Short mmCIF file of C-alpha atoms in Angstrom, two decimals:
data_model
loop_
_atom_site.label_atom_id
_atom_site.label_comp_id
_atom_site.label_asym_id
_atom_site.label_seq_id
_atom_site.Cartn_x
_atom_site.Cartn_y
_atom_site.Cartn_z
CA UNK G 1 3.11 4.43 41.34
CA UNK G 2 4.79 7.50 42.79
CA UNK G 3 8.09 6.77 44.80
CA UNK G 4 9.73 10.19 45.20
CA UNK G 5 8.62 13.00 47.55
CA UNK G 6 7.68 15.85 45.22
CA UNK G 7 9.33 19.49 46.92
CA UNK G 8 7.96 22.68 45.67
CA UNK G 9 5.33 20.76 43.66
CA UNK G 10 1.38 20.13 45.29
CA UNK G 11 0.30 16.24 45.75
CA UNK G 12 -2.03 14.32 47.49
CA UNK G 13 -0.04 11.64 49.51
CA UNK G 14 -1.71 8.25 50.28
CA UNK G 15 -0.07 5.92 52.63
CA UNK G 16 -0.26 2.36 52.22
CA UNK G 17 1.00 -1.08 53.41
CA UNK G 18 3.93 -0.97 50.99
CA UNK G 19 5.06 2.73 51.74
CA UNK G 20 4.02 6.31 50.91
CA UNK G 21 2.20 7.05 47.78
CA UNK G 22 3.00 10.76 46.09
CA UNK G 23 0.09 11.62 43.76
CA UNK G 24 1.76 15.30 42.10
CA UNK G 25 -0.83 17.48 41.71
CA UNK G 26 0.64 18.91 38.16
CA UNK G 27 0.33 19.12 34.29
CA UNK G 28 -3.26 20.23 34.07
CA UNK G 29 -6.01 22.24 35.93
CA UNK G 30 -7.87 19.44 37.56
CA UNK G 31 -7.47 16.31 38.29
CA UNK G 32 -10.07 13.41 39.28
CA UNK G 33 -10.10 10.90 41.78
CA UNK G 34 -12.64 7.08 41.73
CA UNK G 35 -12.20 3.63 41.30
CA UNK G 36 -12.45 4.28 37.30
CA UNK G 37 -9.16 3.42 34.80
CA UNK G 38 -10.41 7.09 32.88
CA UNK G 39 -9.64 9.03 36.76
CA UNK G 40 -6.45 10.95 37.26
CA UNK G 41 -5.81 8.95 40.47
CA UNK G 42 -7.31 5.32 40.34
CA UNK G 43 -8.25 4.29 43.76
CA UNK G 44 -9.17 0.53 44.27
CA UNK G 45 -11.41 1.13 47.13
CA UNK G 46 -15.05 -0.84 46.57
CA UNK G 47 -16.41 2.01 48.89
CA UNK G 48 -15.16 4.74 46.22
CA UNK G 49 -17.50 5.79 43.39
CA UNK G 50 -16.04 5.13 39.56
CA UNK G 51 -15.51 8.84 39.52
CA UNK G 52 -15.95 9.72 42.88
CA UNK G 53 -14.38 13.73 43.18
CA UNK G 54 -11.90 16.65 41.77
CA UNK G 55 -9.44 18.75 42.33
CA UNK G 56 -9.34 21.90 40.71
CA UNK G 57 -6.37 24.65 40.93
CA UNK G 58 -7.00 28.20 40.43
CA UNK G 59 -4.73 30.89 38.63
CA UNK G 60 -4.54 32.07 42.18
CA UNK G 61 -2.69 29.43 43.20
CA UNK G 62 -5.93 27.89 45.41
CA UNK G 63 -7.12 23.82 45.27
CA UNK G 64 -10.91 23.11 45.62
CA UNK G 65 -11.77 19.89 45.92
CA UNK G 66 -15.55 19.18 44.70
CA UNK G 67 -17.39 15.81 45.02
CA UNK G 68 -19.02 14.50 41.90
CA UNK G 69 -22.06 12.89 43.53
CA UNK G 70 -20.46 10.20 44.87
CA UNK G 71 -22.28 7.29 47.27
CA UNK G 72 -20.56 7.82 50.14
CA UNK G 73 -18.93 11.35 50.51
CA UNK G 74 -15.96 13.37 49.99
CA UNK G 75 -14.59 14.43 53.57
CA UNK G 76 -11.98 17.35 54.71
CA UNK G 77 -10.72 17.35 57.82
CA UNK G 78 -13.67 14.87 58.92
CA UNK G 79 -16.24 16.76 57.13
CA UNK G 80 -18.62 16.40 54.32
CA UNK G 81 -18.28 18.29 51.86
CA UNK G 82 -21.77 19.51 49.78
CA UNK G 83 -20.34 22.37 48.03
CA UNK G 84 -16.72 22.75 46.49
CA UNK G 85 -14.18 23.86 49.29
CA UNK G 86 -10.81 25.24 49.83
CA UNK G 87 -7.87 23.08 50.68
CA UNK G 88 -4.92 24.54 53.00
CA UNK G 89 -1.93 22.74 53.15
CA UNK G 90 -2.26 19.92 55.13
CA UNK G 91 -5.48 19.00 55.04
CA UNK G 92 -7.10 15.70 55.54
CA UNK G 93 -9.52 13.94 52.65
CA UNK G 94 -11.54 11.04 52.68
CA UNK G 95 -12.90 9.19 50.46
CA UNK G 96 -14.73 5.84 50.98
CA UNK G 97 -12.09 3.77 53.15
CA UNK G 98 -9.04 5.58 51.67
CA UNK G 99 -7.63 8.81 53.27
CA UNK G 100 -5.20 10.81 51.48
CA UNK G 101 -3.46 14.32 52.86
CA UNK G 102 -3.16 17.18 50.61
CA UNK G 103 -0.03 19.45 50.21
CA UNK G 104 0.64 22.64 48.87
CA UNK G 105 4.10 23.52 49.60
CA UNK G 106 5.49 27.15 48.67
CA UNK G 107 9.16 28.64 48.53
CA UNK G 108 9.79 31.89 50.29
CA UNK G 109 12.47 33.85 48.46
CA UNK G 110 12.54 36.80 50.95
CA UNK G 111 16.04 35.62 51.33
CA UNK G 112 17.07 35.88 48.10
CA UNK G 113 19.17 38.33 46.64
CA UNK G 114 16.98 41.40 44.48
CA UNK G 115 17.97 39.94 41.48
CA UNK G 116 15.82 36.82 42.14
CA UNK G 117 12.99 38.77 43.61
CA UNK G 118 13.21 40.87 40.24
CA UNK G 119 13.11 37.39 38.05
CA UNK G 120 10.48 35.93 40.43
CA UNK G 121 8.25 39.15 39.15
CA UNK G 122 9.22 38.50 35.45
CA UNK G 123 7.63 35.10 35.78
CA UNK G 124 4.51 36.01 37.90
CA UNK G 125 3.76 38.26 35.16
CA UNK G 126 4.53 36.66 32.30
CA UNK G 127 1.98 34.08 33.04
CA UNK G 128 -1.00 36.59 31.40
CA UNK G 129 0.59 38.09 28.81
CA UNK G 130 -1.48 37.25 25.34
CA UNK G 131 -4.58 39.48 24.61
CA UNK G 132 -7.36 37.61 23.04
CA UNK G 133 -11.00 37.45 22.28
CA UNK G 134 -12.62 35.12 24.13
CA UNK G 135 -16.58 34.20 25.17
CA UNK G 136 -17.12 33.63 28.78
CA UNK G 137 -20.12 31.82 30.55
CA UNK G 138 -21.00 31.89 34.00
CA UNK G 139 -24.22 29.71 34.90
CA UNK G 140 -25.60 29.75 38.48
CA UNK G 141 -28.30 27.56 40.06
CA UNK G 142 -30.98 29.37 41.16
CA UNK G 143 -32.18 29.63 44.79
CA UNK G 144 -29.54 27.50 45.74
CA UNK G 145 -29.32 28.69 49.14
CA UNK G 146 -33.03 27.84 49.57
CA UNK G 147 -32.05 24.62 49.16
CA UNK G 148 -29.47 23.77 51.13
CA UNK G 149 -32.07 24.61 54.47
CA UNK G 150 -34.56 22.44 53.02
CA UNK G 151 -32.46 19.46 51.42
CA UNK G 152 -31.18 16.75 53.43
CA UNK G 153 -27.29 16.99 53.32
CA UNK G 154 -25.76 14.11 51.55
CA UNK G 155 -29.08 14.71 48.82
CA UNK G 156 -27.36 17.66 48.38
CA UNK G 157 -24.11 16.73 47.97
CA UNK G 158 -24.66 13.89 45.58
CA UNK G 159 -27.41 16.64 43.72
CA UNK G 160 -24.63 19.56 43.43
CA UNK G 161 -21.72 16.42 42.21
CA UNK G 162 -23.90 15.44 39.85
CA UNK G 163 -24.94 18.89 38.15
CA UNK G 164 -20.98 19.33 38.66
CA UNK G 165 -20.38 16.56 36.77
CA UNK G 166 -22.49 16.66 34.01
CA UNK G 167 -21.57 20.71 33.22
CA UNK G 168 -18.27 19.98 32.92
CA UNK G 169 -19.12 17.05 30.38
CA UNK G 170 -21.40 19.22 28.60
CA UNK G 171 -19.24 22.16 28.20
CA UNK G 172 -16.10 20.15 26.78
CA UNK G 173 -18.78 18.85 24.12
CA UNK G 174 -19.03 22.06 23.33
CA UNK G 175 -15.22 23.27 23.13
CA UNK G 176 -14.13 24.93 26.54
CA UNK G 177 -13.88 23.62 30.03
CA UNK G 178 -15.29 24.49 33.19
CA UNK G 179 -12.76 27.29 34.35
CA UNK G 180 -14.05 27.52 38.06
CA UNK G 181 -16.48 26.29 40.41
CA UNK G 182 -17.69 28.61 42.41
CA UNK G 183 -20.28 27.38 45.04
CA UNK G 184 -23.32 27.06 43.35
CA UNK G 185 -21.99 28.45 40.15
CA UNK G 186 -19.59 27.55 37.21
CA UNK G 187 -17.74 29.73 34.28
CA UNK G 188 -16.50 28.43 31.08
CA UNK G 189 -14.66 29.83 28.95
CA UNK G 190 -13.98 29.86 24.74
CA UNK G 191 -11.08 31.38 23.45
CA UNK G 192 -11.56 32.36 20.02
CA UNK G 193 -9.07 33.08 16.83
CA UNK G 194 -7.70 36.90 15.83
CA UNK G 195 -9.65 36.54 13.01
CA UNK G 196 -13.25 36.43 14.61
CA UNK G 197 -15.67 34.71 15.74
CA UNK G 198 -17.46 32.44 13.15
CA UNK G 199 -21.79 31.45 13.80
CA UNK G 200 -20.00 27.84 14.54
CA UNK G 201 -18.40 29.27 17.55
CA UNK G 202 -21.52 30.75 18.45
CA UNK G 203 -23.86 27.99 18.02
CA UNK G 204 -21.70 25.60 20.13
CA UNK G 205 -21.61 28.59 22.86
CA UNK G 206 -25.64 28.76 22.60
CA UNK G 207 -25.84 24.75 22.40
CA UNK G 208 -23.90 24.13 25.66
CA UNK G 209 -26.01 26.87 27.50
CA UNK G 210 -28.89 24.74 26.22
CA UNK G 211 -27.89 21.81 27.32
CA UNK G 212 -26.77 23.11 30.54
CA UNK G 213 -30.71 23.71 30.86
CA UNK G 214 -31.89 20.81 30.02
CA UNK G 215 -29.55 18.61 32.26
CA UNK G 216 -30.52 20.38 35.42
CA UNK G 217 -33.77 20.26 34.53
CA UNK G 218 -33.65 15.77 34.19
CA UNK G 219 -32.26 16.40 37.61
CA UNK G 220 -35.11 18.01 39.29
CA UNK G 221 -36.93 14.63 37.60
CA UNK G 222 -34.31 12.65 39.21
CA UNK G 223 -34.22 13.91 42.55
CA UNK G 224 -36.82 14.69 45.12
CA UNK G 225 -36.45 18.18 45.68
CA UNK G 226 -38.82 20.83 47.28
CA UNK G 227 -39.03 22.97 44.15
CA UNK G 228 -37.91 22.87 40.46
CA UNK G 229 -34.01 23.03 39.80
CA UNK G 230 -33.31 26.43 37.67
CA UNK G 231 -30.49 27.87 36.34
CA UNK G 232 -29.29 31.80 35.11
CA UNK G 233 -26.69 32.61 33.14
CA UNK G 234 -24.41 35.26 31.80
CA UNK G 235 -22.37 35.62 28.33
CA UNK G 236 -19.73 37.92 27.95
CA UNK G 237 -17.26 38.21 24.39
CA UNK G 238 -14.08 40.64 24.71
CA UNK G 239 -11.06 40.97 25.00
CA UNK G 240 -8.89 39.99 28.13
CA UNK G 241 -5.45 39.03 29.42
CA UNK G 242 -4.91 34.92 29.33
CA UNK G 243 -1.94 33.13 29.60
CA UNK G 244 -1.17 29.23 29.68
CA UNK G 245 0.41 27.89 33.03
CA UNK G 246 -0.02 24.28 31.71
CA UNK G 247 1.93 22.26 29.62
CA UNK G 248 1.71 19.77 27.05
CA UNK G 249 -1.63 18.38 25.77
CA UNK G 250 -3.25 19.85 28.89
CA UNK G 251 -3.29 23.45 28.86
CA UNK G 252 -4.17 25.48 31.43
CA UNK G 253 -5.21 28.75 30.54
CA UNK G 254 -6.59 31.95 32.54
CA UNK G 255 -8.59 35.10 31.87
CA UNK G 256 -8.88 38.18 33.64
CA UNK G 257 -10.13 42.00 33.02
CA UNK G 258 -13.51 43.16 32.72
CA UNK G 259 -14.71 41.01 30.20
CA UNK G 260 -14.74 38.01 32.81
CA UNK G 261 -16.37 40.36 35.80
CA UNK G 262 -19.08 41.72 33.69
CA UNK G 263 -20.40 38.17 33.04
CA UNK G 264 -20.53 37.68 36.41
CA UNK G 265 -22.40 40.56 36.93
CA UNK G 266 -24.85 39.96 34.06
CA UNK G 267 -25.87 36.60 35.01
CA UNK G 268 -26.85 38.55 38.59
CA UNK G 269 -29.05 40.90 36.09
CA UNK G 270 -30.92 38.12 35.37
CA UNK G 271 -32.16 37.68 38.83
CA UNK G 272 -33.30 41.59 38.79
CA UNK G 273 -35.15 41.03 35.18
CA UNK G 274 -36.49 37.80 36.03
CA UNK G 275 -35.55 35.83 33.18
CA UNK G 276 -33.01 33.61 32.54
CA UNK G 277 -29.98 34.69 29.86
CA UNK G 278 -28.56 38.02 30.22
CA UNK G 279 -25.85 38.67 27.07
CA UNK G 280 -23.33 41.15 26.57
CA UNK G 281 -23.54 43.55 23.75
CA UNK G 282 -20.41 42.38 21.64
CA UNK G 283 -22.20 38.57 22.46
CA UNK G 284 -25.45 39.99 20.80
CA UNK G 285 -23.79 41.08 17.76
CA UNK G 286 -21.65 38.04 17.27
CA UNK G 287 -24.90 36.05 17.60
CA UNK G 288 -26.99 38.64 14.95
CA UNK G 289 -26.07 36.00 11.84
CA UNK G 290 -27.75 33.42 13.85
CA UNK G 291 -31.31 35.48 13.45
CA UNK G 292 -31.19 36.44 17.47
CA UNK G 293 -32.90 39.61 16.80
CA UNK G 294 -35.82 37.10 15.91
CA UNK G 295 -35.47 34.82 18.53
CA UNK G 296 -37.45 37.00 21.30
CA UNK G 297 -34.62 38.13 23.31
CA UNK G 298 -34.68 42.28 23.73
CA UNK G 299 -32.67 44.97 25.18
CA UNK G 300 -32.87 45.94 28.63
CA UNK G 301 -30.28 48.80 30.55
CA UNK G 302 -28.89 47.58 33.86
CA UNK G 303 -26.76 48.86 36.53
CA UNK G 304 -24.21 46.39 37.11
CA UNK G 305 -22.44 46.17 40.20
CA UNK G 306 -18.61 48.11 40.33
CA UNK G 307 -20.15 49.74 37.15
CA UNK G 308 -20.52 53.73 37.34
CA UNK G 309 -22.72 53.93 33.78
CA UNK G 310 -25.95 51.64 33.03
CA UNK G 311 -24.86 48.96 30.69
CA UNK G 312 -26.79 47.68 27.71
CA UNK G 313 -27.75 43.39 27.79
CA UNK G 314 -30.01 41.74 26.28
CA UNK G 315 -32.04 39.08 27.69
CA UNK G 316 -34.40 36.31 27.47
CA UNK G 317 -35.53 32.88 28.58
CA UNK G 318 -34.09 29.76 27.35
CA UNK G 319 -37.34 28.99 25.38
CA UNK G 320 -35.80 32.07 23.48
CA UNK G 321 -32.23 30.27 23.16
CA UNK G 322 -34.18 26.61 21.66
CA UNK G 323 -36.07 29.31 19.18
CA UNK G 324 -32.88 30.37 18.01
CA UNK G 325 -31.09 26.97 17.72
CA UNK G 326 -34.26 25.73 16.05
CA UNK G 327 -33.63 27.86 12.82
CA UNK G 328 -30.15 26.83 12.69
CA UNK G 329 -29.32 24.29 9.96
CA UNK G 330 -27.02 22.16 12.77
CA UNK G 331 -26.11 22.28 16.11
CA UNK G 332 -22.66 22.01 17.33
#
């Protein structure tokens, strides 16, 4: 247990019977909360699922808190919560019978001398720093608005926890982490070496797309929903600014630059093309090895969104990603 009063540093506080409770909110990227010994924060609350919710910080300095499909809810402020939110400072949460209050604290160094300010830049900066070759995925569920006028509200929430859940599970099988959750939408990312890319990286990129698919589409089995459960998706490889603001055996690492915004914006092509995978054109070529040129996806020019020229993807259904993993002698 937690005795001191963190300062500068964000916690969760939890008062109890025997005094305050300071959960620090540091040394990783997210942090979960249940009645399970594997959680972050171990609750002992029989109303509290095993793994009940998460936290998750952003390079931006931002908390969401998302519920993993738990029983009874995850509440801010009173609320349910069915989609991940933003905290502010000072915000309520509930969970089961046990309410916490979140904290953010920041230091203002307007009244410090220039010399400060100047280091305080330094730092800020010095965060993203590293250029590397990495592989970014962003997978959105389809329709998802739809669904939240036709879905009965804590179906929802439990549905979106779930889905949630089992991506993030899926893509640290496969070597990354879920980066951000965004809504109705997550991005992963996979940094790779200065050497390359080797077909194993690739493979175990393709595999967790997959079995991204596939889990999404046990849930539509699993719940009662109005229509089927899709999901899009966007791959990206190139080069981009990333830093670690973790420490220790949990790293917390960042990307920004085009590379990350134009997988964004090529999972959105998918919508316009109407199929399901939209790659970049570095992805394509990493994945050539792999026989994708046989695997039914083909080239199709898009206008992006922020993008002046037409860009080059090339897209195709997941029954074209299986075809591909089929002829592969394993799968990461």
């Amino acid at each position: 247990m937690v005795t001191l009063q963190p300062t500068t540093t964000p916690y969760l506080l939890l008062r109890t019977d025997s005094g305050n409770r300071y959960l620090p909110l540091v040394g990783s990227h997210c942090w979960t909360i249940g009645r399970s010994d594997d959680n972050n924060f171990v609750i002992p609350d029989r109303w509290i699922s095993r793994n009940h919710a998460m936290l998750q910080s952003m390079e931006t300095g931002e908390f969401y808190l998302i519920d993993l499909g738990s029983r009874n809810g995850s509440f801010v402020n009173g609320r349910r919560v069915s989609v991940p939110v933003t905290l502010k400072h000072g915000d309520n949460l509930t969970f089961g019978q046990t309410e916490l209050e979140f904290f953010s604290p920041t230091v203002s160094y307007q009244a410090n001398s220039s010399t400060s300010s100047h280091s305080d830049e330094l730092t800020a900066t010095s965060t993203l720093h590293v250029r590397r070759l990495i592989s970014v995925m962003v997978v959105d569920i389809r329709d998802f608005t739809v669904l939240t006028r036709q879905l009965d509200e804590k179906i929802l929430s439990e549905l979106i926890g779930t889905w949630f859940r089992h991506s993030g599970s899926i893509i640290r099988e496969h070597g990354s982490w879920v980066d951000k959750y965004i809504g109705d939408a997550i991005m992963a990312v996979w940094f790779h070496g200065s050497r390359g890319i080797s077909d194993q990286e690739m493979t175990g990129i393709c595999n967790a797309l997959s079995d991204l698919h596939k889990m999404t589409e046990e849930l539509h089995a699993q719940y009662s929903l109005p229509f089927p459960l899709r999901i899009g998706a966007g791959i990206n490889t190139g080069y981009a600014m990333v830093g670690n603001t973790g420490s220790g055996d949990r790293p917390d690492y960042t990307a920004l630059g085009d590379t990350v915004n134009a997988a964004f914006r090529l999972e959105s092509s998918t919508k316009e093309l109407r199929l399901d995978v939209a790659l970049g054109e570095t992805t394509y070529k990493y994945l050539l090895p792999l026989g994708i040129d046989q695997s039914g996806f083909k080239q199709y020019t898009v206008h992006l969104k922020g993008y002046d020229k037409p860009t080059l993807t090339y897209a195709g259904t997941f029954a074209n990603l299986d075809t591909l993993l089929q002829t592969q002698p394993q799968n990461q």
